[in-house]
Amino acid sequence: MLKGRTAIITGSTSGIGLGIAETLAAAGAAVMLNGFGDPAQIEEIRRSLAERHGVRVAYSGADLSKPAEVRRMVEQAVAELGAVDILVNNAGIQHVAPIDEFPDDKWDAILAINLSAAFHAIKAAVPGMRERRWGRIVNVASTHGLVASAGKAGYVAAKHGVVGLTKVVALDLANDGITCNAICPGWVLTPLVERQIEARAKEAGMAVQQAKEELLREKQPMLAFTTPEQIGALAVFLCSDGAATMTGTALPIDGGWTAQ
Ligand code: NAD
């Protein structure tokens, strides 16, 4: 379905981004991976994706907290894959602390990686999409782009910002053949969430399995984690012709979290 298309997926060396890269590659898109990690492991992910799906797979180690590196990542994708038809802004970090103890440097880093990087990447990728009159921008926001949780000032502010940015980009590009949508996952069991579960288990002196169950029960009526591949399936749908007039939306995939 996406044969001949090219995609950048930021933060795709792990978790949701890797799931989206896998699903886009399976649908036939050439992909550029991005994110941190052990170089040998990243090369193995790159090689395996290319081999299993018969698509070109590139990698950019851009640090998305730096706008110049975000722009270079887009240039590298154009140079190595020929274009950027699909941009998935997925990279994100988390920090949990009460507002009066929230570290300034964590606030700055969360805003830079979770929100500003999406702005810089969209700005760099749009001219090429506009020229070809086809583009799909998918921003991985969160339920925290729609509602709040205690202790997550930086994350909730950034994710609400991503939902707002999504709407503006959709309007700015409404007649250019380019759509922009946000995906708002509830809990997905990735390293980002595993760290939160471990912290909760330690704080409450409980087993990790119990902390996992309590994490779900606190917010999600459906007591099951969404998988990265399910998020990937939604991203593929947003890139399909069926979604050609869907733009500016913020789509929960959250086990009922925001239905309450
Ligand atoms: P993760 O920690 O598994 O993956 C994060 C990815 O971002 C990694 O590839 C990491 O290397 C990359 N990254 C981090 N900082 C970076 C930087 N400065 N430059 C480049 N890459 C960087 O996390 P995840 O859970 O897969 O999260 C992915 C996205 O999904 C995030 O935006 C997160 O907020 C969002 N999200 C996650 C959940 C969840 O339950 N896991 C729920 C809702 C939204």
PDB file of C-alpha atoms and ligand atoms in Angstrom:
ATOM      1  CA  MET A   1       0.000   0.000   0.000  1.00  0.00           C
ATOM      2  CA  LEU A   2       2.867   2.391   0.712  1.00  0.00           C
ATOM      3  CA  LYS A   3       5.199   1.084  -1.971  1.00  0.00           C
ATOM      4  CA  GLY A   4       7.231   3.956  -3.413  1.00  0.00           C
ATOM      5  CA  ARG A   5       6.666   6.147  -0.312  1.00  0.00           C
ATOM      6  CA  THR A   6       9.421   7.171   2.070  1.00  0.00           C
ATOM      7  CA  ALA A   7       9.077   7.821   5.784  1.00  0.00           C
ATOM      8  CA  ILE A   8      11.029   9.243   8.697  1.00  0.00           C
ATOM      9  CA  ILE A   9      10.037   7.867  12.085  1.00  0.00           C
ATOM     10  CA  THR A  10      11.730   9.728  14.924  1.00  0.00           C
ATOM     11  CA  GLY A  11      12.628   7.803  18.072  1.00  0.00           C
ATOM     12  CA  SER A  12      12.351   4.482  16.271  1.00  0.00           C
ATOM     13  CA  THR A  13      15.182   2.529  17.878  1.00  0.00           C
ATOM     14  CA  SER A  14      12.757   1.419  20.609  1.00  0.00           C
ATOM     15  CA  GLY A  15       9.122   1.061  21.661  1.00  0.00           C
ATOM     16  CA  ILE A  16       6.293   2.684  19.695  1.00  0.00           C
ATOM     17  CA  GLY A  17       8.559   4.235  17.051  1.00  0.00           C
ATOM     18  CA  LEU A  18      10.076   0.856  16.253  1.00  0.00           C
ATOM     19  CA  GLY A  19       6.568  -0.635  15.999  1.00  0.00           C
ATOM     20  CA  ILE A  20       5.536   2.122  13.580  1.00  0.00           C
ATOM     21  CA  ALA A  21       8.722   1.686  11.506  1.00  0.00           C
ATOM     22  CA  GLU A  22       8.054  -2.053  11.326  1.00  0.00           C
ATOM     23  CA  THR A  23       4.437  -1.540  10.198  1.00  0.00           C
ATOM     24  CA  LEU A  24       5.276   1.166   7.619  1.00  0.00           C
ATOM     25  CA  ALA A  25       8.090  -1.007   6.212  1.00  0.00           C
ATOM     26  CA  ALA A  26       5.709  -3.990   6.084  1.00  0.00           C
ATOM     27  CA  ALA A  27       3.319  -1.786   4.069  1.00  0.00           C
ATOM     28  CA  GLY A  28       6.143  -1.177   1.584  1.00  0.00           C
ATOM     29  CA  ALA A  29       7.547   2.219   2.603  1.00  0.00           C
ATOM     30  CA  ALA A  30      11.277   2.938   2.657  1.00  0.00           C
ATOM     31  CA  VAL A  31      12.066   4.200   6.143  1.00  0.00           C
ATOM     32  CA  MET A  32      14.616   6.272   8.007  1.00  0.00           C
ATOM     33  CA  LEU A  33      15.118   5.217  11.599  1.00  0.00           C
ATOM     34  CA  ASN A  34      16.235   7.669  14.276  1.00  0.00           C
ATOM     35  CA  GLY A  35      17.049   7.443  17.956  1.00  0.00           C
ATOM     36  CA  PHE A  36      19.705   6.519  20.455  1.00  0.00           C
ATOM     37  CA  GLY A  37      21.116   3.140  21.408  1.00  0.00           C
ATOM     38  CA  ASP A  38      23.923   0.670  20.924  1.00  0.00           C
ATOM     39  CA  PRO A  39      25.250   1.135  17.344  1.00  0.00           C
ATOM     40  CA  ALA A  40      25.531  -2.627  16.727  1.00  0.00           C
ATOM     41  CA  GLN A  41      21.938  -3.215  17.877  1.00  0.00           C
ATOM     42  CA  ILE A  42      20.663  -0.326  15.751  1.00  0.00           C
ATOM     43  CA  GLU A  43      22.489  -1.700  12.703  1.00  0.00           C
ATOM     44  CA  GLU A  44      20.914  -5.113  13.369  1.00  0.00           C
ATOM     45  CA  ILE A  45      17.417  -3.521  13.537  1.00  0.00           C
ATOM     46  CA  ARG A  46      18.138  -1.628  10.282  1.00  0.00           C
ATOM     47  CA  ARG A  47      19.436  -4.691   8.462  1.00  0.00           C
ATOM     48  CA  SER A  48      16.622  -6.957   9.674  1.00  0.00           C
ATOM     49  CA  LEU A  49      13.866  -4.486   8.683  1.00  0.00           C
ATOM     50  CA  ALA A  50      15.357  -4.073   5.196  1.00  0.00           C
ATOM     51  CA  GLU A  51      15.770  -7.797   4.722  1.00  0.00           C
ATOM     52  CA  ARG A  52      12.368  -8.888   6.035  1.00  0.00           C
ATOM     53  CA  HIS A  53      10.364  -6.267   4.150  1.00  0.00           C
ATOM     54  CA  GLY A  54      12.512  -5.738   1.053  1.00  0.00           C
ATOM     55  CA  VAL A  55      12.625  -1.960   1.538  1.00  0.00           C
ATOM     56  CA  ARG A  56      15.437   0.561   1.927  1.00  0.00           C
ATOM     57  CA  VAL A  57      16.141   1.422   5.554  1.00  0.00           C
ATOM     58  CA  ALA A  58      18.381   4.345   6.544  1.00  0.00           C
ATOM     59  CA  TYR A  59      19.380   5.608   9.984  1.00  0.00           C
ATOM     60  CA  SER A  60      19.979   9.071  11.436  1.00  0.00           C
ATOM     61  CA  GLY A  61      21.490   9.484  14.884  1.00  0.00           C
ATOM     62  CA  ALA A  62      20.212  13.083  15.120  1.00  0.00           C
ATOM     63  CA  ASP A  63      19.730  14.387  18.656  1.00  0.00           C
ATOM     64  CA  LEU A  64      16.268  15.914  18.333  1.00  0.00           C
ATOM     65  CA  SER A  65      16.824  18.326  21.200  1.00  0.00           C
ATOM     66  CA  LYS A  66      18.994  20.257  18.698  1.00  0.00           C
ATOM     67  CA  PRO A  67      17.054  22.015  15.880  1.00  0.00           C
ATOM     68  CA  ALA A  68      20.040  21.955  13.482  1.00  0.00           C
ATOM     69  CA  GLU A  69      20.268  18.165  13.845  1.00  0.00           C
ATOM     70  CA  VAL A  70      16.523  17.813  13.190  1.00  0.00           C
ATOM     71  CA  ARG A  71      16.952  19.747   9.933  1.00  0.00           C
ATOM     72  CA  ARG A  72      19.986  17.646   8.999  1.00  0.00           C
ATOM     73  CA  MET A  73      17.973  14.451   9.583  1.00  0.00           C
ATOM     74  CA  VAL A  74      15.390  15.607   7.026  1.00  0.00           C
ATOM     75  CA  GLU A  75      18.165  16.525   4.540  1.00  0.00           C
ATOM     76  CA  GLN A  76      19.791  13.130   5.062  1.00  0.00           C
ATOM     77  CA  ALA A  77      16.483  11.361   4.374  1.00  0.00           C
ATOM     78  CA  VAL A  78      16.065  13.300   1.122  1.00  0.00           C
ATOM     79  CA  ALA A  79      19.670  12.496   0.135  1.00  0.00           C
ATOM     80  CA  GLU A  80      19.469   8.782   1.003  1.00  0.00           C
ATOM     81  CA  LEU A  81      15.821   7.904   0.280  1.00  0.00           C
ATOM     82  CA  GLY A  82      14.945  10.558  -2.308  1.00  0.00           C
ATOM     83  CA  ALA A  83      12.158  12.346  -0.416  1.00  0.00           C
ATOM     84  CA  VAL A  84      10.158  12.528   2.797  1.00  0.00           C
ATOM     85  CA  ASP A  85       6.541  11.601   2.038  1.00  0.00           C
ATOM     86  CA  ILE A  86       5.634  10.532   5.563  1.00  0.00           C
ATOM     87  CA  LEU A  87       6.903  12.136   8.749  1.00  0.00           C
ATOM     88  CA  VAL A  88       6.154  10.456  12.052  1.00  0.00           C
ATOM     89  CA  ASN A  89       7.134  12.631  15.007  1.00  0.00           C
ATOM     90  CA  ASN A  90       7.349  10.042  17.737  1.00  0.00           C
ATOM     91  CA  ALA A  91      10.476  10.598  19.874  1.00  0.00           C
ATOM     92  CA  GLY A  92       9.637  11.536  23.421  1.00  0.00           C
ATOM     93  CA  ILE A  93      10.886  11.495  26.985  1.00  0.00           C
ATOM     94  CA  GLN A  94       9.158  11.629  30.345  1.00  0.00           C
ATOM     95  CA  HIS A  95       9.897  12.910  33.838  1.00  0.00           C
ATOM     96  CA  VAL A  96       7.570  12.719  36.817  1.00  0.00           C
ATOM     97  CA  ALA A  97       7.796  15.193  39.730  1.00  0.00           C
ATOM     98  CA  PRO A  98       5.444  17.585  41.545  1.00  0.00           C
ATOM     99  CA  ILE A  99       5.290  21.057  39.995  1.00  0.00           C
ATOM    100  CA  ASP A 100       7.316  22.810  42.720  1.00  0.00           C
ATOM    101  CA  GLU A 101      10.088  20.222  42.438  1.00  0.00           C
ATOM    102  CA  PHE A 102      10.017  19.813  38.640  1.00  0.00           C
ATOM    103  CA  PRO A 103      13.649  20.279  37.481  1.00  0.00           C
ATOM    104  CA  ASP A 104      14.155  23.170  35.010  1.00  0.00           C
ATOM    105  CA  ASP A 105      16.444  21.103  32.811  1.00  0.00           C
ATOM    106  CA  LYS A 106      13.842  18.295  32.534  1.00  0.00           C
ATOM    107  CA  TRP A 107      11.174  20.842  31.559  1.00  0.00           C
ATOM    108  CA  ASP A 108      13.453  22.256  28.839  1.00  0.00           C
ATOM    109  CA  ALA A 109      14.429  18.815  27.515  1.00  0.00           C
ATOM    110  CA  ILE A 110      10.829  17.524  27.408  1.00  0.00           C
ATOM    111  CA  LEU A 111       9.613  20.616  25.568  1.00  0.00           C
ATOM    112  CA  ALA A 112      12.544  20.423  23.116  1.00  0.00           C
ATOM    113  CA  ILE A 113      12.225  16.711  22.268  1.00  0.00           C
ATOM    114  CA  ASN A 114       8.455  16.114  22.627  1.00  0.00           C
ATOM    115  CA  LEU A 115       7.242  19.373  21.043  1.00  0.00           C
ATOM    116  CA  SER A 116       9.839  21.638  19.381  1.00  0.00           C
ATOM    117  CA  ALA A 117      11.477  18.773  17.443  1.00  0.00           C
ATOM    118  CA  ALA A 118       8.114  18.094  15.765  1.00  0.00           C
ATOM    119  CA  PHE A 119       7.852  21.769  14.771  1.00  0.00           C
ATOM    120  CA  HIS A 120      11.365  21.815  13.283  1.00  0.00           C
ATOM    121  CA  ALA A 121      10.916  18.506  11.445  1.00  0.00           C
ATOM    122  CA  ILE A 122       7.539  19.506   9.977  1.00  0.00           C
ATOM    123  CA  LYS A 123       8.944  22.875   8.867  1.00  0.00           C
ATOM    124  CA  ALA A 124      11.860  21.142   7.126  1.00  0.00           C
ATOM    125  CA  ALA A 125       9.788  18.380   5.485  1.00  0.00           C
ATOM    126  CA  VAL A 126       6.795  20.406   4.259  1.00  0.00           C
ATOM    127  CA  PRO A 127       8.373  22.178   1.233  1.00  0.00           C
ATOM    128  CA  GLY A 128       9.159  18.829  -0.444  1.00  0.00           C
ATOM    129  CA  MET A 129       5.704  17.399   0.387  1.00  0.00           C
ATOM    130  CA  ARG A 130       4.062  20.525  -0.985  1.00  0.00           C
ATOM    131  CA  GLU A 131       6.063  20.273  -4.224  1.00  0.00           C
ATOM    132  CA  ARG A 132       4.890  16.685  -4.712  1.00  0.00           C
ATOM    133  CA  ARG A 133       1.377  17.566  -3.460  1.00  0.00           C
ATOM    134  CA  TRP A 134       1.360  14.547  -1.173  1.00  0.00           C
ATOM    135  CA  GLY A 135       2.345  14.218   2.462  1.00  0.00           C
ATOM    136  CA  ARG A 136       1.332  12.544   5.689  1.00  0.00           C
ATOM    137  CA  ILE A 137       2.396  13.946   9.046  1.00  0.00           C
ATOM    138  CA  VAL A 138       1.634  11.781  12.064  1.00  0.00           C
ATOM    139  CA  ASN A 139       2.443  13.133  15.504  1.00  0.00           C
ATOM    140  CA  VAL A 140       2.553  10.670  18.367  1.00  0.00           C
ATOM    141  CA  ALA A 141       0.967  12.678  21.169  1.00  0.00           C
ATOM    142  CA  SER A 142      -0.670  10.859  24.095  1.00  0.00           C
ATOM    143  CA  THR A 143      -3.820  10.728  26.174  1.00  0.00           C
ATOM    144  CA  HIS A 144      -1.777  13.359  27.993  1.00  0.00           C
ATOM    145  CA  GLY A 145      -2.356  15.598  24.969  1.00  0.00           C
ATOM    146  CA  LEU A 146      -6.059  15.530  25.911  1.00  0.00           C
ATOM    147  CA  VAL A 147      -6.184  15.169  29.690  1.00  0.00           C
ATOM    148  CA  ALA A 148      -3.692  15.585  32.539  1.00  0.00           C
ATOM    149  CA  SER A 149      -2.146  13.456  35.264  1.00  0.00           C
ATOM    150  CA  ALA A 150      -0.463  14.704  38.424  1.00  0.00           C
ATOM    151  CA  GLY A 151       3.308  15.104  38.364  1.00  0.00           C
ATOM    152  CA  LYS A 152       3.649  15.356  34.581  1.00  0.00           C
ATOM    153  CA  ALA A 153       3.876  19.133  34.001  1.00  0.00           C
ATOM    154  CA  GLY A 154       6.453  19.002  31.210  1.00  0.00           C
ATOM    155  CA  TYR A 155       4.966  15.997  29.432  1.00  0.00           C
ATOM    156  CA  VAL A 156       1.322  17.129  29.583  1.00  0.00           C
ATOM    157  CA  ALA A 157       2.222  20.675  28.474  1.00  0.00           C
ATOM    158  CA  ALA A 158       4.292  19.337  25.568  1.00  0.00           C
ATOM    159  CA  LYS A 159       1.663  16.793  24.463  1.00  0.00           C
ATOM    160  CA  HIS A 160      -1.171  19.351  24.607  1.00  0.00           C
ATOM    161  CA  GLY A 161       1.175  21.508  22.489  1.00  0.00           C
ATOM    162  CA  VAL A 162       1.586  18.664  19.987  1.00  0.00           C
ATOM    163  CA  VAL A 163      -2.201  18.389  19.618  1.00  0.00           C
ATOM    164  CA  GLY A 164      -2.422  22.164  19.051  1.00  0.00           C
ATOM    165  CA  LEU A 165       0.452  22.099  16.553  1.00  0.00           C
ATOM    166  CA  THR A 166      -1.283  19.228  14.717  1.00  0.00           C
ATOM    167  CA  LYS A 167      -4.423  21.334  14.251  1.00  0.00           C
ATOM    168  CA  VAL A 168      -2.537  24.387  12.958  1.00  0.00           C
ATOM    169  CA  VAL A 169      -0.422  22.357  10.515  1.00  0.00           C
ATOM    170  CA  ALA A 170      -3.606  20.663   9.240  1.00  0.00           C
ATOM    171  CA  LEU A 171      -5.171  24.058   8.535  1.00  0.00           C
ATOM    172  CA  ASP A 172      -2.027  25.557   6.982  1.00  0.00           C
ATOM    173  CA  LEU A 173      -1.712  22.615   4.553  1.00  0.00           C
ATOM    174  CA  ALA A 174      -5.406  21.808   4.029  1.00  0.00           C
ATOM    175  CA  ASN A 175      -5.275  22.185   0.237  1.00  0.00           C
ATOM    176  CA  ASP A 176      -1.746  20.944  -0.417  1.00  0.00           C
ATOM    177  CA  GLY A 177      -2.469  17.196  -0.391  1.00  0.00           C
ATOM    178  CA  ILE A 178      -0.867  16.951   3.051  1.00  0.00           C
ATOM    179  CA  THR A 179      -2.636  15.746   6.181  1.00  0.00           C
ATOM    180  CA  CYS A 180      -1.503  16.113   9.777  1.00  0.00           C
ATOM    181  CA  ASN A 181      -2.968  14.041  12.598  1.00  0.00           C
ATOM    182  CA  ALA A 182      -2.079  13.103  16.149  1.00  0.00           C
ATOM    183  CA  ILE A 183      -2.264   9.647  17.693  1.00  0.00           C
ATOM    184  CA  CYS A 184      -3.016   9.649  21.420  1.00  0.00           C
ATOM    185  CA  PRO A 185      -2.035   6.318  22.994  1.00  0.00           C
ATOM    186  CA  GLY A 186      -2.933   5.256  26.494  1.00  0.00           C
ATOM    187  CA  TRP A 187      -0.522   2.818  28.142  1.00  0.00           C
ATOM    188  CA  VAL A 188       1.916   0.982  25.869  1.00  0.00           C
ATOM    189  CA  LEU A 189       4.472  -1.296  27.540  1.00  0.00           C
ATOM    190  CA  THR A 190       7.759   0.250  26.340  1.00  0.00           C
ATOM    191  CA  PRO A 191      11.011   1.177  28.122  1.00  0.00           C
ATOM    192  CA  LEU A 192       9.515   4.651  28.809  1.00  0.00           C
ATOM    193  CA  VAL A 193       6.633   3.106  30.767  1.00  0.00           C
ATOM    194  CA  GLU A 194       8.679   0.265  32.267  1.00  0.00           C
ATOM    195  CA  ARG A 195      10.800   2.927  33.996  1.00  0.00           C
ATOM    196  CA  GLN A 196       7.636   4.492  35.491  1.00  0.00           C
ATOM    197  CA  ILE A 197       6.391   1.076  36.653  1.00  0.00           C
ATOM    198  CA  GLU A 198       9.726   0.283  38.302  1.00  0.00           C
ATOM    199  CA  ALA A 199       9.717   3.676  40.079  1.00  0.00           C
ATOM    200  CA  ARG A 200       6.161   3.104  41.336  1.00  0.00           C
ATOM    201  CA  ALA A 201       7.009  -0.422  42.531  1.00  0.00           C
ATOM    202  CA  LYS A 202      10.049   0.863  44.407  1.00  0.00           C
ATOM    203  CA  GLU A 203       8.169   3.769  45.991  1.00  0.00           C
ATOM    204  CA  ALA A 204       5.251   1.600  47.165  1.00  0.00           C
ATOM    205  CA  GLY A 205       7.433  -1.414  48.038  1.00  0.00           C
ATOM    206  CA  MET A 206       5.386  -3.699  45.769  1.00  0.00           C
ATOM    207  CA  ALA A 207       6.190  -6.263  43.090  1.00  0.00           C
ATOM    208  CA  VAL A 208       6.652  -4.983  39.529  1.00  0.00           C
ATOM    209  CA  GLN A 209       3.716  -7.111  38.292  1.00  0.00           C
ATOM    210  CA  GLN A 210       1.402  -5.552  40.889  1.00  0.00           C
ATOM    211  CA  ALA A 211       2.641  -2.044  40.007  1.00  0.00           C
ATOM    212  CA  LYS A 212       1.878  -2.814  36.356  1.00  0.00           C
ATOM    213  CA  GLU A 213      -1.699  -3.845  37.158  1.00  0.00           C
ATOM    214  CA  GLU A 214      -2.251  -0.803  39.372  1.00  0.00           C
ATOM    215  CA  LEU A 215      -0.889   1.517  36.695  1.00  0.00           C
ATOM    216  CA  LEU A 216      -3.511   0.221  34.247  1.00  0.00           C
ATOM    217  CA  ARG A 217      -6.359   0.172  36.778  1.00  0.00           C
ATOM    218  CA  GLU A 218      -5.745   3.811  37.772  1.00  0.00           C
ATOM    219  CA  LYS A 219      -6.472   5.229  34.280  1.00  0.00           C
ATOM    220  CA  GLN A 220      -7.598   2.629  31.746  1.00  0.00           C
ATOM    221  CA  PRO A 221     -10.975   0.843  31.931  1.00  0.00           C
ATOM    222  CA  MET A 222      -9.552  -1.754  29.532  1.00  0.00           C
ATOM    223  CA  LEU A 223      -6.869  -3.469  31.584  1.00  0.00           C
ATOM    224  CA  ALA A 224      -4.537  -4.222  28.684  1.00  0.00           C
ATOM    225  CA  PHE A 225      -1.581  -2.445  27.142  1.00  0.00           C
ATOM    226  CA  THR A 226      -1.838  -1.265  23.527  1.00  0.00           C
ATOM    227  CA  THR A 227       1.019  -2.723  21.460  1.00  0.00           C
ATOM    228  CA  PRO A 228       3.456  -0.693  19.312  1.00  0.00           C
ATOM    229  CA  GLU A 229       2.202  -2.674  16.298  1.00  0.00           C
ATOM    230  CA  GLN A 230      -1.390  -1.533  16.970  1.00  0.00           C
ATOM    231  CA  ILE A 231      -0.189   2.076  17.005  1.00  0.00           C
ATOM    232  CA  GLY A 232       1.666   1.263  13.770  1.00  0.00           C
ATOM    233  CA  ALA A 233      -1.558  -0.039  12.193  1.00  0.00           C
ATOM    234  CA  LEU A 234      -3.271   3.273  12.977  1.00  0.00           C
ATOM    235  CA  ALA A 235      -0.330   5.192  11.492  1.00  0.00           C
ATOM    236  CA  VAL A 236      -0.546   3.106   8.302  1.00  0.00           C
ATOM    237  CA  PHE A 237      -4.273   3.834   8.082  1.00  0.00           C
ATOM    238  CA  LEU A 238      -3.573   7.582   8.426  1.00  0.00           C
ATOM    239  CA  CYS A 239      -1.161   7.253   5.471  1.00  0.00           C
ATOM    240  CA  SER A 240      -3.743   5.441   3.330  1.00  0.00           C
ATOM    241  CA  ASP A 241      -6.115   6.874   0.732  1.00  0.00           C
ATOM    242  CA  GLY A 242      -8.981   6.053   3.093  1.00  0.00           C
ATOM    243  CA  ALA A 243      -7.720   8.774   5.424  1.00  0.00           C
ATOM    244  CA  ALA A 244      -7.089  11.394   2.714  1.00  0.00           C
ATOM    245  CA  THR A 245      -9.592  13.860   4.218  1.00  0.00           C
ATOM    246  CA  MET A 246      -8.794  13.123   7.849  1.00  0.00           C
ATOM    247  CA  THR A 247      -6.718  16.005   9.108  1.00  0.00           C
ATOM    248  CA  GLY A 248      -6.259  17.943  12.332  1.00  0.00           C
ATOM    249  CA  THR A 249      -7.568  15.055  14.423  1.00  0.00           C
ATOM    250  CA  ALA A 250      -6.295  13.737  17.751  1.00  0.00           C
ATOM    251  CA  LEU A 251      -7.144  10.037  17.859  1.00  0.00           C
ATOM    252  CA  PRO A 252      -7.168   8.213  21.204  1.00  0.00           C
ATOM    253  CA  ILE A 253      -6.072   4.557  21.170  1.00  0.00           C
ATOM    254  CA  ASP A 254      -6.328   4.235  24.897  1.00  0.00           C
ATOM    255  CA  GLY A 255      -8.524   1.408  26.226  1.00  0.00           C
ATOM    256  CA  GLY A 256     -11.225   3.910  27.184  1.00  0.00           C
ATOM    257  CA  TRP A 257      -8.964   6.211  29.247  1.00  0.00           C
ATOM    258  CA  THR A 258     -10.346   9.463  27.792  1.00  0.00           C
ATOM    259  CA  ALA A 259     -13.935   8.204  27.457  1.00  0.00           C
ATOM    260  CA  GLN A 260     -14.403   8.776  31.194  1.00  0.00           C
TER     261      GLN A 260
HETATM  262  P1  NAD B   1      10.829   4.715  24.337  1.00  0.00           P
HETATM  263  O1  NAD B   1      11.611   5.270  25.475  1.00  0.00           O
HETATM  264  O2  NAD B   1      10.704   3.238  24.176  1.00  0.00           O
HETATM  265  O3  NAD B   1      11.392   5.286  22.949  1.00  0.00           O
HETATM  266  C1  NAD B   1      11.742   6.620  22.794  1.00  0.00           C
HETATM  267  C2  NAD B   1      12.549   6.766  21.530  1.00  0.00           C
HETATM  268  O4  NAD B   1      12.935   8.152  21.398  1.00  0.00           O
HETATM  269  C3  NAD B   1      13.854   5.969  21.538  1.00  0.00           C
HETATM  270  O5  NAD B   1      14.120   5.490  20.238  1.00  0.00           O
HETATM  271  C4  NAD B   1      14.891   7.015  21.949  1.00  0.00           C
HETATM  272  O6  NAD B   1      16.217   6.702  21.523  1.00  0.00           O
HETATM  273  C5  NAD B   1      14.342   8.226  21.225  1.00  0.00           C
HETATM  274  N1  NAD B   1      14.846   9.500  21.746  1.00  0.00           N
HETATM  275  C6  NAD B   1      14.790   9.968  23.014  1.00  0.00           C
HETATM  276  N2  NAD B   1      15.411  11.155  23.074  1.00  0.00           N
HETATM  277  C7  NAD B   1      15.832  11.457  21.838  1.00  0.00           C
HETATM  278  C8  NAD B   1      16.559  12.547  21.258  1.00  0.00           C
HETATM  279  N3  NAD B   1      16.951  13.597  21.996  1.00  0.00           N
HETATM  280  N4  NAD B   1      16.845  12.506  19.958  1.00  0.00           N
HETATM  281  C9  NAD B   1      16.472  11.445  19.193  1.00  0.00           C
HETATM  282  N5  NAD B   1      15.794  10.384  19.685  1.00  0.00           N
HETATM  283  C10 NAD B   1      15.493  10.401  20.985  1.00  0.00           C
HETATM  284  O7  NAD B   1       9.401   5.407  24.444  1.00  0.00           O
HETATM  285  P2  NAD B   1       7.952   5.058  23.824  1.00  0.00           P
HETATM  286  O8  NAD B   1       7.073   4.687  24.950  1.00  0.00           O
HETATM  287  O9  NAD B   1       8.071   4.191  22.650  1.00  0.00           O
HETATM  288  O10 NAD B   1       7.503   6.517  23.388  1.00  0.00           O
HETATM  289  C11 NAD B   1       7.409   6.951  22.057  1.00  0.00           C
HETATM  290  C12 NAD B   1       6.435   8.110  21.978  1.00  0.00           C
HETATM  291  O11 NAD B   1       5.138   7.658  22.376  1.00  0.00           O
HETATM  292  C13 NAD B   1       6.778   9.261  22.915  1.00  0.00           C
HETATM  293  O12 NAD B   1       6.499  10.491  22.263  1.00  0.00           O
HETATM  294  C14 NAD B   1       5.836   9.059  24.073  1.00  0.00           C
HETATM  295  O13 NAD B   1       5.566  10.246  24.739  1.00  0.00           O
HETATM  296  C15 NAD B   1       4.621   8.516  23.355  1.00  0.00           C
HETATM  297  N6  NAD B   1       3.678   7.795  24.199  1.00  0.00           N
HETATM  298  C16 NAD B   1       4.060   6.663  24.866  1.00  0.00           C
HETATM  299  C17 NAD B   1       3.116   5.986  25.639  1.00  0.00           C
HETATM  300  C18 NAD B   1       3.442   4.733  26.377  1.00  0.00           C
HETATM  301  O14 NAD B   1       2.594   4.255  27.146  1.00  0.00           O
HETATM  302  N7  NAD B   1       4.601   4.134  26.172  1.00  0.00           N
HETATM  303  C19 NAD B   1       1.821   6.484  25.745  1.00  0.00           C
HETATM  304  C20 NAD B   1       1.477   7.641  25.059  1.00  0.00           C
HETATM  305  C21 NAD B   1       2.410   8.282  24.285  1.00  0.00           C
END
